[in-house]
Amino acid sequence: MRWLPVALMSTVLLSAAACEHPTRDAESSTRETQSYPVSKRYWDPRYSFGSLRNWDRIYSVRKVARGEGPASAMPRNLLGTPPADIEGYMRENRVTGLLVLHDGVIRLERYAHGSDETSLFTSFSSAKSVVSTLIGRALHDGLIESVHDPIDRYVPALRDSAYSGVPIEAILQMSSGIDFWEDYDSDRSDAVVLWVETADRHATSTHDLLLTYDRDTQPYEEFNYKGADTEALGWLLKEVSGMTLAEYASEALWQPLGMEADGSWTIDGTDAAATEIAHAGLNARLRDYGRIGLLMANDGVWGDVRLLPEGWVRQATVPSSDQVREGQLYPGYPLGYQYQWWVLPGGEGVFTSEGILGQFIYVDPASSLVVVQTAAWTDWWIDRAEMEFYRLCERFAEILADS
């Protein structure tokens, strides 16, 4: 539901030598590879623990630079009595990282299955929410005038495509009307082809693929979750900023937020002309994902500097059209959607990013709560595990309100 299976053709386990990380000595790299092997079959539970934090050993990436200077402060005041079953929750759901922030303070931080505070975790579709946040920053920077503008006003190459005349807002809502088949278990689906032909094979660019799609509905008519729409937003950001997506993410988020480490973004080639794969390619440390959550929890203000337009967070996280309202996305599914963020029901302003295999950035502004989870679930999406995560976040909100 949340993203796509990837690289289905590639089954070769990477050797220890091929997996050597440039910042680690050979002995420690070999030892980790033996304990947590890395493979392009990263979704396979045998390989997922090692693979999801070693993305640059599998795919080509471009650095998202943190810049110079110290990391922004993230004080610690750990909970004396976290939920009693937290260890069982992490074990059952194969959680590799769990971070709880309250009022900007770390109240819980745990790592498991070989991960630690230096691990760069791949985001999968949580990258979509970061792209949305970059759209907000581009609006704040005056690079985009309005989300109601058609995207081809800023990306002339899309004027002869099915995206011609489609409002940026409709694309943010996954309601562009573009015909896109999202079937994770078919290697013929648009979702799988998009990943395999770009990230895996470097056979074509994401931009070229966007020009091949047709339209099957009118904008805003139907919610249809698809990586293509986020790729169009990534192209938009590249055009208006004059930078690569990784460069703009560095300038717009990584540097002003004082991230503690460089991130990286998966690209569709190996040279300077390669394009970032916007919908699923971001990698970052757990606490740096937390900083993005804190920016959203603080209405787009970091310290005393506004980075996002006033009112953007609410605009980006409160469904404004019928097709994306809570309970309308899929039969029996309670969440809603807005600008590449999922919206929890109840009208309390809680929203989250979601990525396959259990990745979340959960934000509850009213409770000053941000919860980040990285995991290696045994299936693309597990409804039970999703709802367990939300219940855990609600318990943290209750515990912290009483502390």
Coordinates of C-alpha atoms in Angstrom, one line a residue:
M1 CA 0.0 0.0 0.0
R2 CA 2.7 2.5 1.0
W3 CA 5.4 2.0 -1.6
L4 CA 6.7 -0.5 -4.1
P5 CA 8.7 -3.7 -4.0
V6 CA 12.0 -3.2 -5.7
A7 CA 14.8 -4.8 -7.7
L8 CA 12.8 -8.0 -8.0
M9 CA 15.2 -9.5 -10.5
S10 CA 18.4 -9.1 -8.4
T11 CA 19.0 -12.0 -6.0
V12 CA 22.8 -12.0 -5.5
L13 CA 24.0 -11.5 -1.9
L14 CA 26.8 -8.9 -1.8
S15 CA 30.1 -10.2 -0.6
A16 CA 31.9 -8.8 2.4
A17 CA 34.5 -7.1 0.2
A18 CA 31.9 -5.5 -2.0
C19 CA 30.1 -4.2 1.0
E20 CA 33.0 -2.5 2.7
H21 CA 32.0 0.9 4.0
P22 CA 34.6 3.7 3.4
T23 CA 34.3 5.0 6.9
R24 CA 34.8 1.7 8.7
D25 CA 37.8 -0.5 9.0
A26 CA 37.8 -3.7 6.9
E27 CA 37.6 -6.0 10.0
S28 CA 34.5 -4.3 11.5
S29 CA 32.9 -4.1 8.0
T30 CA 33.4 -7.8 7.4
R31 CA 32.2 -8.7 10.9
E32 CA 28.9 -6.7 10.4
T33 CA 28.4 -8.2 6.9
Q34 CA 28.7 -11.7 8.3
S35 CA 26.2 -10.9 11.1
Y36 CA 23.8 -8.8 9.0
P37 CA 24.3 -9.5 5.3
V38 CA 23.6 -6.9 2.7
S39 CA 21.7 -7.8 -0.5
K40 CA 19.6 -6.3 -3.3
R41 CA 16.9 -8.6 -2.0
Y42 CA 16.7 -6.2 0.9
W43 CA 13.0 -7.0 1.6
D44 CA 14.0 -10.6 2.4
P45 CA 14.1 -10.9 6.2
R46 CA 17.4 -12.7 6.0
Y47 CA 19.0 -9.5 4.6
S48 CA 16.8 -6.6 5.6
F49 CA 18.5 -5.7 8.9
G50 CA 21.8 -5.1 7.2
S51 CA 20.5 -3.8 3.9
L52 CA 18.2 -1.1 5.1
R53 CA 21.0 0.8 6.9
N54 CA 23.6 0.2 4.1
W55 CA 21.7 1.5 1.1
D56 CA 24.9 3.0 -0.4
R57 CA 26.3 -0.4 -0.7
I58 CA 23.5 -1.5 -2.9
Y59 CA 22.4 1.6 -4.9
S60 CA 24.1 4.8 -6.2
V61 CA 23.5 7.8 -3.9
R62 CA 24.2 11.5 -3.8
K63 CA 25.2 13.2 -0.6
V64 CA 22.8 15.5 1.3
A65 CA 25.4 17.6 3.0
R66 CA 24.9 18.8 6.5
G67 CA 27.3 21.8 6.1
E68 CA 29.6 23.0 8.8
G69 CA 29.2 23.7 12.4
P70 CA 27.9 21.7 15.4
A71 CA 24.7 19.8 15.2
S72 CA 21.6 21.4 16.7
A73 CA 21.0 20.7 20.4
M74 CA 18.8 17.7 21.1
P75 CA 18.8 17.4 25.0
R76 CA 18.1 14.1 26.7
N77 CA 15.9 13.3 29.6
L78 CA 15.1 9.7 29.3
L79 CA 11.9 8.2 30.6
G80 CA 12.5 6.4 33.9
T81 CA 9.7 4.0 33.2
P82 CA 9.0 3.5 29.5
P83 CA 6.1 1.2 28.5
A84 CA 6.8 -2.2 30.1
D85 CA 6.5 -4.1 26.9
I86 CA 8.7 -1.9 24.7
E87 CA 11.3 -4.6 24.3
G88 CA 8.7 -7.1 23.2
Y89 CA 7.2 -4.5 20.8
M90 CA 10.6 -3.9 19.2
R91 CA 11.4 -7.6 19.0
E92 CA 8.0 -8.6 17.5
N93 CA 8.0 -5.9 14.9
R94 CA 11.7 -6.1 14.0
V95 CA 12.3 -2.4 15.0
T96 CA 15.8 -1.2 14.3
G97 CA 15.5 2.3 15.7
L98 CA 12.9 4.0 17.9
L99 CA 13.1 7.7 19.0
V100 CA 10.6 9.6 21.1
L101 CA 10.9 13.4 21.3
H102 CA 8.7 15.5 23.6
D103 CA 9.1 19.3 23.6
G104 CA 12.3 18.8 21.6
V105 CA 13.8 16.6 24.3
I106 CA 14.8 12.9 23.7
R107 CA 12.7 10.8 26.1
L108 CA 13.5 7.4 24.6
E109 CA 16.1 6.3 22.0
R110 CA 16.7 2.6 21.3
Y111 CA 18.5 0.7 18.5
A112 CA 18.5 -3.0 17.7
H113 CA 19.6 -5.6 15.3
G114 CA 23.0 -4.1 14.7
S115 CA 21.9 -0.5 14.2
D116 CA 23.2 2.3 16.3
E117 CA 23.1 6.1 16.4
T118 CA 25.5 6.4 13.4
S119 CA 23.3 4.2 11.1
L120 CA 21.8 5.8 8.0
F121 CA 18.4 4.3 7.7
T122 CA 16.6 4.2 4.3
S123 CA 13.3 6.0 4.4
F124 CA 11.3 4.3 1.6
S125 CA 8.1 6.4 1.2
S126 CA 8.8 8.7 4.2
A127 CA 10.9 10.5 1.6
K128 CA 7.6 11.6 0.0
S129 CA 6.8 13.6 3.2
V130 CA 10.3 15.2 3.1
V131 CA 9.7 16.2 -0.6
S132 CA 6.4 17.8 0.5
T133 CA 8.3 19.7 3.2
L134 CA 10.7 20.9 0.5
I135 CA 7.8 22.1 -1.6
G136 CA 6.7 24.2 1.5
R137 CA 10.3 25.6 1.7
A138 CA 10.3 26.5 -2.0
L139 CA 7.0 28.4 -1.4
H140 CA 8.6 30.2 1.5
D141 CA 11.7 31.0 -0.6
G142 CA 9.4 32.4 -3.4
L143 CA 10.5 29.8 -5.9
I144 CA 6.9 28.6 -6.3
E145 CA 4.0 31.1 -6.2
S146 CA 1.1 28.8 -5.4
V147 CA 0.3 25.1 -5.1
H148 CA -2.7 25.9 -7.3
D149 CA -0.4 26.6 -10.2
P150 CA -0.1 23.9 -12.9
I151 CA 3.1 22.1 -12.6
D152 CA 4.1 22.7 -16.2
R153 CA 4.3 26.4 -15.4
Y154 CA 7.6 25.6 -13.7
V155 CA 8.5 22.4 -15.6
P156 CA 8.2 23.2 -19.3
A157 CA 9.1 19.6 -20.3
L158 CA 5.8 18.4 -18.8
R159 CA 3.7 20.5 -21.2
D160 CA 3.5 17.7 -23.7
S161 CA 2.8 15.1 -21.0
A162 CA -0.2 13.9 -19.0
Y163 CA 0.9 16.3 -16.3
S164 CA 0.1 19.3 -18.5
G165 CA -2.3 21.6 -16.6
V166 CA -2.3 19.5 -13.5
P167 CA -2.2 21.7 -10.3
I168 CA 0.7 21.1 -8.0
E169 CA -1.8 20.5 -5.1
A170 CA -3.4 17.6 -6.9
I171 CA 0.0 16.0 -7.3
L172 CA 0.7 16.6 -3.6
Q173 CA -2.5 14.8 -2.8
M174 CA -1.7 11.8 -5.1
S175 CA -4.8 12.9 -7.1
S176 CA -3.1 14.0 -10.4
G177 CA -5.3 11.7 -12.5
I178 CA -2.2 10.0 -14.0
D179 CA -2.7 6.4 -15.0
F180 CA -0.4 4.4 -12.8
W181 CA -0.6 0.8 -11.9
E182 CA 0.5 0.2 -8.3
D183 CA 0.9 -3.6 -7.8
Y184 CA 3.9 -4.5 -5.7
D185 CA 3.8 -8.2 -6.7
S186 CA 3.9 -7.8 -10.4
D187 CA 7.1 -7.0 -12.2
R188 CA 5.0 -5.4 -15.0
S189 CA 3.4 -2.8 -12.8
D190 CA 4.3 0.8 -13.2
A191 CA 5.5 0.9 -9.6
V192 CA 8.0 -1.9 -10.1
V193 CA 9.2 -0.7 -13.5
L194 CA 9.7 2.8 -12.1
W195 CA 12.2 1.5 -9.5
V196 CA 13.9 -1.3 -11.5
E197 CA 14.5 0.7 -14.6
T198 CA 15.9 3.7 -12.8
A199 CA 17.5 2.8 -9.4
D200 CA 18.3 -0.8 -10.2
R201 CA 19.2 -0.9 -13.9
H202 CA 20.0 2.8 -14.6
A203 CA 18.2 2.0 -18.0
T204 CA 16.3 5.3 -18.1
S205 CA 15.7 8.4 -16.1
T206 CA 12.8 9.1 -13.8
H207 CA 12.0 12.2 -15.9
D208 CA 11.8 10.2 -19.2
L209 CA 9.4 7.8 -17.5
L210 CA 7.1 10.6 -16.4
L211 CA 6.7 11.6 -20.0
T212 CA 5.3 8.2 -21.0
Y213 CA 2.3 8.0 -18.7
D214 CA -1.3 8.7 -19.7
R215 CA -4.2 10.3 -17.8
D216 CA -7.2 8.2 -16.7
T217 CA -9.1 10.6 -14.5
Q218 CA -9.3 14.4 -13.9
P219 CA -7.2 16.0 -11.2
Y220 CA -8.7 15.7 -7.7
E221 CA -11.2 13.1 -8.9
E222 CA -9.5 10.0 -7.4
F223 CA -6.8 9.2 -4.8
N224 CA -4.3 6.9 -6.5
Y225 CA -1.1 6.4 -4.5
K226 CA 1.9 6.4 -6.8
G227 CA 5.6 7.2 -6.9
A228 CA 5.2 9.0 -10.2
D229 CA 3.5 12.0 -8.5
T230 CA 6.4 12.5 -6.1
E231 CA 8.9 12.2 -9.0
A232 CA 7.0 15.1 -10.6
L233 CA 7.4 17.1 -7.4
G234 CA 11.1 16.3 -7.3
W235 CA 11.5 17.5 -10.9
L236 CA 9.6 20.7 -9.9
L237 CA 12.0 21.3 -7.1
K238 CA 15.0 20.8 -9.3
E239 CA 13.7 23.3 -11.9
V240 CA 12.7 26.1 -9.5
S241 CA 15.9 25.8 -7.3
G242 CA 18.4 25.2 -10.1
M243 CA 19.9 22.5 -7.9
T244 CA 19.7 18.7 -7.6
L245 CA 17.2 17.5 -5.1
A246 CA 20.0 16.5 -2.7
E247 CA 21.6 20.0 -3.0
Y248 CA 18.3 21.7 -2.3
A249 CA 17.5 19.4 0.6
S250 CA 20.9 20.3 2.0
E251 CA 20.3 24.0 1.7
A252 CA 16.7 24.0 2.7
L253 CA 16.7 21.5 5.5
W254 CA 19.9 19.8 6.4
Q255 CA 21.9 22.9 7.0
P256 CA 19.3 25.1 8.8
L257 CA 18.1 22.2 11.0
G258 CA 21.7 21.5 12.1
M259 CA 21.6 17.9 11.1
E260 CA 24.2 15.8 12.8
A261 CA 25.3 13.8 9.7
D262 CA 25.2 13.9 5.9
G263 CA 22.3 12.1 4.5
S264 CA 22.1 10.6 1.0
W265 CA 19.6 10.3 -1.8
T266 CA 19.3 7.4 -4.2
I267 CA 19.9 8.4 -7.9
D268 CA 19.0 6.9 -11.2
G269 CA 22.5 6.9 -12.6
T270 CA 26.2 7.1 -11.7
D271 CA 27.3 10.5 -13.0
A272 CA 26.6 14.2 -12.3
A273 CA 23.6 14.1 -14.7
A274 CA 21.7 11.5 -12.6
T275 CA 18.4 12.4 -10.9
E276 CA 17.4 11.7 -7.4
I277 CA 14.6 9.1 -7.0
A278 CA 12.3 11.4 -5.1
H279 CA 9.6 9.0 -3.9
A280 CA 11.7 6.6 -1.9
G281 CA 15.4 7.3 -2.0
L282 CA 16.3 9.3 1.1
N283 CA 18.7 8.0 3.8
A284 CA 19.4 9.6 7.2
R285 CA 20.1 9.1 10.9
L286 CA 17.3 8.5 13.3
R287 CA 17.7 11.8 15.1
D288 CA 17.8 13.7 11.8
Y289 CA 14.5 12.3 10.8
G290 CA 13.4 13.4 14.3
R291 CA 14.5 17.0 13.5
I292 CA 12.3 17.0 10.4
G293 CA 9.4 15.9 12.6
L294 CA 10.2 18.6 15.1
L295 CA 10.1 21.2 12.3
M296 CA 6.6 20.1 11.4
A297 CA 5.5 19.9 15.1
N298 CA 6.7 23.5 15.5
D299 CA 4.7 24.9 12.6
G300 CA 7.7 25.2 10.4
V301 CA 9.8 27.3 12.8
W302 CA 13.3 26.2 13.9
G303 CA 14.6 28.2 16.8
D304 CA 13.6 31.7 15.9
V305 CA 13.7 31.2 12.2
R306 CA 10.7 30.4 10.0
L307 CA 11.6 27.8 7.4
L308 CA 8.1 27.0 6.1
P309 CA 5.3 29.4 5.3
E310 CA 3.0 30.3 8.2
G311 CA 0.1 27.9 8.1
W312 CA 1.9 25.4 5.8
V313 CA 1.9 22.6 8.3
R314 CA -1.9 22.7 8.7
Q315 CA -2.3 23.1 5.0
A316 CA -0.1 20.1 4.3
T317 CA -1.7 17.8 6.9
V318 CA -5.5 18.5 6.9
P319 CA -7.4 16.9 4.1
S320 CA -9.0 19.5 1.9
S321 CA -10.7 17.4 -0.8
D322 CA -13.3 14.6 -0.5
Q323 CA -11.1 12.0 -2.1
V324 CA -8.4 12.3 0.5
R325 CA -10.5 12.6 3.7
E326 CA -10.2 10.1 6.5
G327 CA -11.7 6.8 5.7
Q328 CA -12.0 7.5 1.9
L329 CA -8.6 6.2 0.6
Y330 CA -9.2 2.5 0.8
P331 CA -12.1 0.3 1.9
G332 CA -11.8 -0.1 5.7
Y333 CA -8.7 2.0 6.1
P334 CA -9.2 4.8 8.6
L335 CA -6.5 7.3 7.7
G336 CA -6.7 10.2 5.3
Y337 CA -4.1 12.0 3.2
Q338 CA -3.0 15.5 2.2
Y339 CA 0.3 16.8 0.9
Q340 CA 2.3 13.5 1.0
W341 CA 1.5 13.1 4.7
W342 CA -0.9 10.5 6.1
V343 CA -3.5 11.9 8.5
L344 CA -4.8 10.0 11.5
P345 CA -8.6 10.1 12.1
G346 CA -10.1 11.9 15.1
G347 CA -9.6 15.5 14.0
E348 CA -6.7 16.1 16.5
G349 CA -4.1 17.2 14.0
V350 CA -1.9 14.0 14.1
F351 CA -0.1 13.0 11.0
T352 CA 2.7 10.7 9.9
S353 CA 5.0 9.7 7.1
E354 CA 4.9 6.0 6.2
G355 CA 7.4 3.8 4.4
I356 CA 7.3 0.1 3.6
L357 CA 8.7 -2.4 6.1
G358 CA 7.8 -0.1 9.0
Q359 CA 9.3 3.4 8.6
F360 CA 7.4 6.3 10.3
I361 CA 7.8 9.9 11.3
Y362 CA 4.8 10.5 13.6
V363 CA 3.9 14.0 14.6
D364 CA 1.4 15.1 17.2
P365 CA 1.8 18.9 17.5
A366 CA -0.8 19.3 20.2
S367 CA 1.2 16.9 22.5
S368 CA 4.6 18.3 21.3
L369 CA 5.3 14.6 20.4
V370 CA 7.4 13.2 17.6
V371 CA 8.1 9.5 17.3
V372 CA 10.4 8.1 14.6
Q373 CA 10.6 4.4 13.9
T374 CA 12.8 2.4 11.5
A375 CA 12.1 -1.3 11.1
A376 CA 12.5 -4.3 8.9
W377 CA 9.1 -5.9 8.8
T378 CA 8.7 -9.3 7.2
D379 CA 6.2 -8.0 4.6
W380 CA 5.8 -4.8 2.6
W381 CA 3.1 -3.6 4.9
I382 CA 1.5 -5.2 8.0
D383 CA -1.7 -3.6 9.0
R384 CA -1.5 -5.0 12.6
A385 CA 2.0 -3.6 13.0
E386 CA 0.9 -0.2 11.7
M387 CA -1.9 0.0 14.2
E388 CA 0.3 -1.2 17.0
F389 CA 2.7 1.6 16.3
Y390 CA -0.1 4.2 16.5
R391 CA -1.3 2.8 19.8
L392 CA 2.3 2.9 21.1
C393 CA 2.5 6.6 20.1
E394 CA -0.7 7.3 21.9
R395 CA 0.6 5.6 25.0
F396 CA 3.7 7.8 24.9
A397 CA 1.5 10.9 24.6
E398 CA -0.4 9.8 27.7
I399 CA 2.8 8.9 29.7
L400 CA 4.5 12.2 28.8
A401 CA 1.4 14.2 29.6
D402 CA 1.4 12.8 33.1
S403 CA 5.2 13.1 33.7

